[in-house]
XYZ file of C-alpha atoms in Angstrom:
299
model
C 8.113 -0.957 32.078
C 4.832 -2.191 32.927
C 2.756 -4.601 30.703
C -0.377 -4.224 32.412
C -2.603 -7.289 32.065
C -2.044 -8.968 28.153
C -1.711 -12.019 28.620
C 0.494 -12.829 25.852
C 3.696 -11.467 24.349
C 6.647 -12.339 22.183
C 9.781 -12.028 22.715
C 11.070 -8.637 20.980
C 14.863 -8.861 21.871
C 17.434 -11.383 20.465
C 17.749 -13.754 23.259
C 16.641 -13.708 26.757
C 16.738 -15.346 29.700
C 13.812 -17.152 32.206
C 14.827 -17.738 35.470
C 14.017 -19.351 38.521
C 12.729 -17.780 41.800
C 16.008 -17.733 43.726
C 17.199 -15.941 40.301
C 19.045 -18.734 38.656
C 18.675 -19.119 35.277
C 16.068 -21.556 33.601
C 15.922 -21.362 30.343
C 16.590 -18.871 27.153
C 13.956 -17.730 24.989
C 14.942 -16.116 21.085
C 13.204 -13.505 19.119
C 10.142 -13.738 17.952
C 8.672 -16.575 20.389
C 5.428 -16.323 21.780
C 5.119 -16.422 25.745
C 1.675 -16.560 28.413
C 1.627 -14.277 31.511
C 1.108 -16.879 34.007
C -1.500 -15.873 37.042
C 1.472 -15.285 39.646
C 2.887 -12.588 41.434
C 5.732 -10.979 39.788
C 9.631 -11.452 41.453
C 11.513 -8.929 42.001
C 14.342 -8.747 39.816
C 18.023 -7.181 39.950
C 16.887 -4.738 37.728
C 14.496 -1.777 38.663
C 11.078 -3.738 37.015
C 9.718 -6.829 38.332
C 10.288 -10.044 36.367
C 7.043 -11.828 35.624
C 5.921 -15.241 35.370
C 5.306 -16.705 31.718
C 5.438 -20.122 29.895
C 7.142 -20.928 26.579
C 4.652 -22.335 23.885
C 6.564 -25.623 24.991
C 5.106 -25.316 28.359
C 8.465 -24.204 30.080
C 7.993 -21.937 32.666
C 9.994 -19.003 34.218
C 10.030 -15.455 35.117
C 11.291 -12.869 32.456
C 12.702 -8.949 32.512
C 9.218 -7.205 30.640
C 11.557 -4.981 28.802
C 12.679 -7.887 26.479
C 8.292 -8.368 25.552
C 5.887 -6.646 23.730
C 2.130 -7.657 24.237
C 0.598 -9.728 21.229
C -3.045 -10.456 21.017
C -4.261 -14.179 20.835
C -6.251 -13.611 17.303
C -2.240 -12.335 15.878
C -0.940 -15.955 17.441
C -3.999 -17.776 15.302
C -3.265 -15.735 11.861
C -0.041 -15.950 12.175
C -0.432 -19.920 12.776
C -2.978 -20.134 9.832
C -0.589 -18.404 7.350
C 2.849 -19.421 5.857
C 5.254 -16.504 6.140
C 6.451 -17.250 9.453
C 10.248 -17.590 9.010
C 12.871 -19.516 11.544
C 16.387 -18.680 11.484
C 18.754 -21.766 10.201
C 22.342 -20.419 10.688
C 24.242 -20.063 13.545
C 23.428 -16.038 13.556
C 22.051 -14.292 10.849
C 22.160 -10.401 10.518
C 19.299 -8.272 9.595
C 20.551 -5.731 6.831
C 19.191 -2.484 5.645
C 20.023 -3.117 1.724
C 19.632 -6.336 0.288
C 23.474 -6.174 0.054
C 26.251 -7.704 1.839
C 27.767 -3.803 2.448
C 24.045 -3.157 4.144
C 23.909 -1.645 7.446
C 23.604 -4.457 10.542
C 20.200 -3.395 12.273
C 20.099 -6.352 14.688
C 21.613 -10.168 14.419
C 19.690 -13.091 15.554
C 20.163 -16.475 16.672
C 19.578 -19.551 15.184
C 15.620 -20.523 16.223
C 14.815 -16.782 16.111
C 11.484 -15.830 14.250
C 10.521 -13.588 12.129
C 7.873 -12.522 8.997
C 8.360 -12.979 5.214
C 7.529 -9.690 3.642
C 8.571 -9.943 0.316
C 10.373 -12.763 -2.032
C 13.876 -12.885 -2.831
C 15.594 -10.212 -4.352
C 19.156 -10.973 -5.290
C 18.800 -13.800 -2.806
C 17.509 -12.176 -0.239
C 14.501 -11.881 1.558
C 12.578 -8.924 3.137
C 11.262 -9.864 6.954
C 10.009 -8.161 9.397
C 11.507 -9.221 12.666
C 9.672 -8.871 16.399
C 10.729 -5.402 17.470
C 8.762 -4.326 14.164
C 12.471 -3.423 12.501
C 12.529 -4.471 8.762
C 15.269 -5.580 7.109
C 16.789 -8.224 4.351
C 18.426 -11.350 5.504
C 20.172 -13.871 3.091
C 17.298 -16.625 1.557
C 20.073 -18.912 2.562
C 19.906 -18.279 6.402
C 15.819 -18.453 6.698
C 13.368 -21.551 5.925
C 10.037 -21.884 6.604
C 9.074 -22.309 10.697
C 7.910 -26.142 11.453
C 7.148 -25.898 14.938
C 4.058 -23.974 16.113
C 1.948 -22.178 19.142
C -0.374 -24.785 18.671
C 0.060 -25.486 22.537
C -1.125 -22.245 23.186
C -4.139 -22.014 20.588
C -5.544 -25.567 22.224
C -5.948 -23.594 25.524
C -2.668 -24.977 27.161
C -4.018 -28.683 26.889
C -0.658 -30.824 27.758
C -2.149 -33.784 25.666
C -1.488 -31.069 22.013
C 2.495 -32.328 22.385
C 1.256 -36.149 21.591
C -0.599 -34.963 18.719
C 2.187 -33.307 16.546
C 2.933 -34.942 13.316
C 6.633 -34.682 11.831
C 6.292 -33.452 8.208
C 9.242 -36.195 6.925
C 9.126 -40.036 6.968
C 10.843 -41.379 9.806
C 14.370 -42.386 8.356
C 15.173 -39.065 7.060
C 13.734 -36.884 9.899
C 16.292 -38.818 11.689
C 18.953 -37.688 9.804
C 17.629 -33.972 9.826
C 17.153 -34.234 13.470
C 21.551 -35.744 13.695
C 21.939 -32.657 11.379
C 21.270 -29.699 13.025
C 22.423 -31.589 16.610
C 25.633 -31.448 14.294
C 25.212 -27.537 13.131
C 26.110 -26.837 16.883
C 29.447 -28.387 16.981
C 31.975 -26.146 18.788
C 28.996 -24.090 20.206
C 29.807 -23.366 24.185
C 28.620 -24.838 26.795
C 25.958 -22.364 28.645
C 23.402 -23.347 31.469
C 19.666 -22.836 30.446
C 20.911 -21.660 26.409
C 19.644 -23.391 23.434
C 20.882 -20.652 21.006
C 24.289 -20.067 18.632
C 26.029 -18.189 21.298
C 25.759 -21.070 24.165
C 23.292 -24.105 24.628
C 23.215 -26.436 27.771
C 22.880 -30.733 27.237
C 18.756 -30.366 26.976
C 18.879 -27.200 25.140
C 20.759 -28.479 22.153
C 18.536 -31.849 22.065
C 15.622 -29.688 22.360
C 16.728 -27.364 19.559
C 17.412 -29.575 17.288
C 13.677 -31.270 17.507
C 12.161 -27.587 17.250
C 13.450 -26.739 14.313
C 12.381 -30.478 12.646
C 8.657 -29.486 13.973
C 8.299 -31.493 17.156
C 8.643 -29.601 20.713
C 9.938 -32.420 24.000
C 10.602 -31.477 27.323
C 13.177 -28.854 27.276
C 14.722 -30.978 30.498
C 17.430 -33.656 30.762
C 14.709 -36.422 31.767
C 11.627 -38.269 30.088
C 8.711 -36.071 30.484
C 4.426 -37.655 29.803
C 3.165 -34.900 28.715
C 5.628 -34.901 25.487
C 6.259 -37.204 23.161
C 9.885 -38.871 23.983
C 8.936 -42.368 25.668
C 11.381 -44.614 27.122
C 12.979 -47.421 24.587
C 14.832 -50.241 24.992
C 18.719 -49.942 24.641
C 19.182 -52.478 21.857
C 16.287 -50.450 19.822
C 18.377 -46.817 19.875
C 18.783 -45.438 16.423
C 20.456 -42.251 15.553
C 18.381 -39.187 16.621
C 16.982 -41.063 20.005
C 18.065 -39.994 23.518
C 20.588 -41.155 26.030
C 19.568 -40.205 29.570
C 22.088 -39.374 32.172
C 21.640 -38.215 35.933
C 21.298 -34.868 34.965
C 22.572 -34.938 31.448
C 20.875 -35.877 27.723
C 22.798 -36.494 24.766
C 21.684 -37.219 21.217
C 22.784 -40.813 20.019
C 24.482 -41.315 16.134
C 24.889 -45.113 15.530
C 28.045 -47.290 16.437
C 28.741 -46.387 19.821
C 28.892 -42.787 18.994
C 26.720 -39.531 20.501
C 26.219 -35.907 20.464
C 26.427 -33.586 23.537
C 26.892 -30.700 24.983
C 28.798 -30.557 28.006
C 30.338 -28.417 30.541
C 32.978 -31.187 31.517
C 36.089 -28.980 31.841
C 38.002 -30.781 28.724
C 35.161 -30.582 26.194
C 33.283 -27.273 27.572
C 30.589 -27.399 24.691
C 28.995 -28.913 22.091
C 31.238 -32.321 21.158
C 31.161 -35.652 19.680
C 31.499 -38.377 22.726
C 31.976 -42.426 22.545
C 30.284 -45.003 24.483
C 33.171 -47.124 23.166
C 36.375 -47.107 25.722
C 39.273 -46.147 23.526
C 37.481 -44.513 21.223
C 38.112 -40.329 21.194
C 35.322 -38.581 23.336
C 34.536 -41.516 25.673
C 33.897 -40.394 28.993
C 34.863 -43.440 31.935
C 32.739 -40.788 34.054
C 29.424 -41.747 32.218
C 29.778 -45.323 31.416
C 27.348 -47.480 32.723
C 25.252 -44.673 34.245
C 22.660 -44.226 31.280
C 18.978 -44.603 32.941
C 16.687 -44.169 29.955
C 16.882 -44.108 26.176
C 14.096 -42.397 24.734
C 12.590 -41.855 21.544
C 9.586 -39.987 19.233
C 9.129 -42.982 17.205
C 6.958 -45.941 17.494
């Protein structure tokens, strides 16, 4: 499949993968997210079409199999930022049905993250979207909720300085405790290197998730980042929702010793509660006294 030269696509498959050049994978990007063909030569990929080099509307980069893309035009990325039917995916998975009826046909099932386009209202609870391989369907009202996050990185001409400038819609104390919540909704999700979604989401992935769907996109890596908006805090000032920096590793701190991770430490394999606290269930001897950074969104 060959895009030719848009510069700009979105993701038309459920989930995908970026990788690296030597072919590892980098990072995982869901339906309905908006990518930029970056000025490099392609890599040659496993499979018979070259992957191509693109960057996330976070600024991650990676090359990409075409056949999960479909071009979009730059004006579509502005009217779809200036409206308000853009929809984001809030449970785990969420299938797209044919009737608006739980005995529907499944046309396609998408991850939590994934979006997609209000068409109509509810109708028996459910709502009519349009998802990014054009396929319409009904999805419970339930499972959808209004996207928070935006291309805006993308419409300010890929100016690293937008990230600073986002403004949470909530008051501090309880965007904290949406930001714990969904961290939470991925309990007992597996560990998977470079995922973020319901089937599998690395230590940075889940940390990063649960900011993007609470309107605020930070590095998608386990470290502190200055072109995003985490900054290094002091260790006595971590509340719940703030970071915990490892060598290699992120968690998301609760309050009272107690943290959010997910890890692919052979007992735990996964998204689990852990303990700074010896003695306490989910401490790990292995990690105490080798945090490097706390870091935080709030002043």
């Amino acid at each position: 499949m060959q895009l030719g030269t848009d510069v700009y696509y979105m993701t038309k498959v459920p989930q995908a993968f970026l990788y690296e050049k030597d072919g590892t994978v980098a990072d995982e990007v869901l339906s309905g997210w908006i990518l930029q063909r970056l000025p490099e030569k392609a890599e040659r990929g496993s499979a018979s079409d070259a992957r191509i080099p693109v960057q996330t509307h976070y600024g991650y980069r990676g090359y990409i199999d075409p056949s999960a893309l479909r071009p979009i035009a730059l004006d579509a990325i502005r009217r779809r930022a200036a409206g308000e039917k853009t929809m984001v995916v809030t449970k785990r998975f969420a299938d797209l049905l044919s009737q608006p009826r739980v005995q529907g046909q499944i046309l396609t099932t998408l991850s939590v993250g994934s979006f997609l386009q209000l068409i109509n209202p509810a109708e028996h609870g459910y709502l009519l979207v349009e998802v990014a391989d054009g396929q319409r369907g009904y999805m419970p009202a339930s499972s959808l909720s209004g996207r928070k996050d935006s291309d805006g990185y993308f419409l300010c001409g890929c100016d690293p300085s937008w990230f600073h400038s986002q403004q949470p819609s909530a008051d501090p104390d309880t965007l904290r405790q949406q930001i714990v919540r969904c961290a939470e909704s991925y309990l007992g999700v597996q560990y998977r290197w470079g995922g973020h979604s319901g089937s599998g989401a690395d230590c940075s992935g889940l940390t990063f998730m649960s900011y993007l769907m609470n309107g605020i996109l930070i590095y998608r890596d386990a470290e502190l980042h200055d072109d995003y908006p985490v900054h290094e805090i002091s260790w006595a000032d971590k509340k719940p929702a703030d970071l915990l920096y490892f060598p290699g590793h992120v968690a998301m701190y609760l309050g009272n010793g107690r943290y959010l991770h997910s890890t692919g430490f052979a007992r735990d394999f996964g998204c689990v509660y852990g303990s700074l606290v010896e003695g306490e269930p989910g401490y790990r001897p292995d990690l105490e006294g080798k945090c490097t950074a706390v870091g935080s969104i709030f002043s």
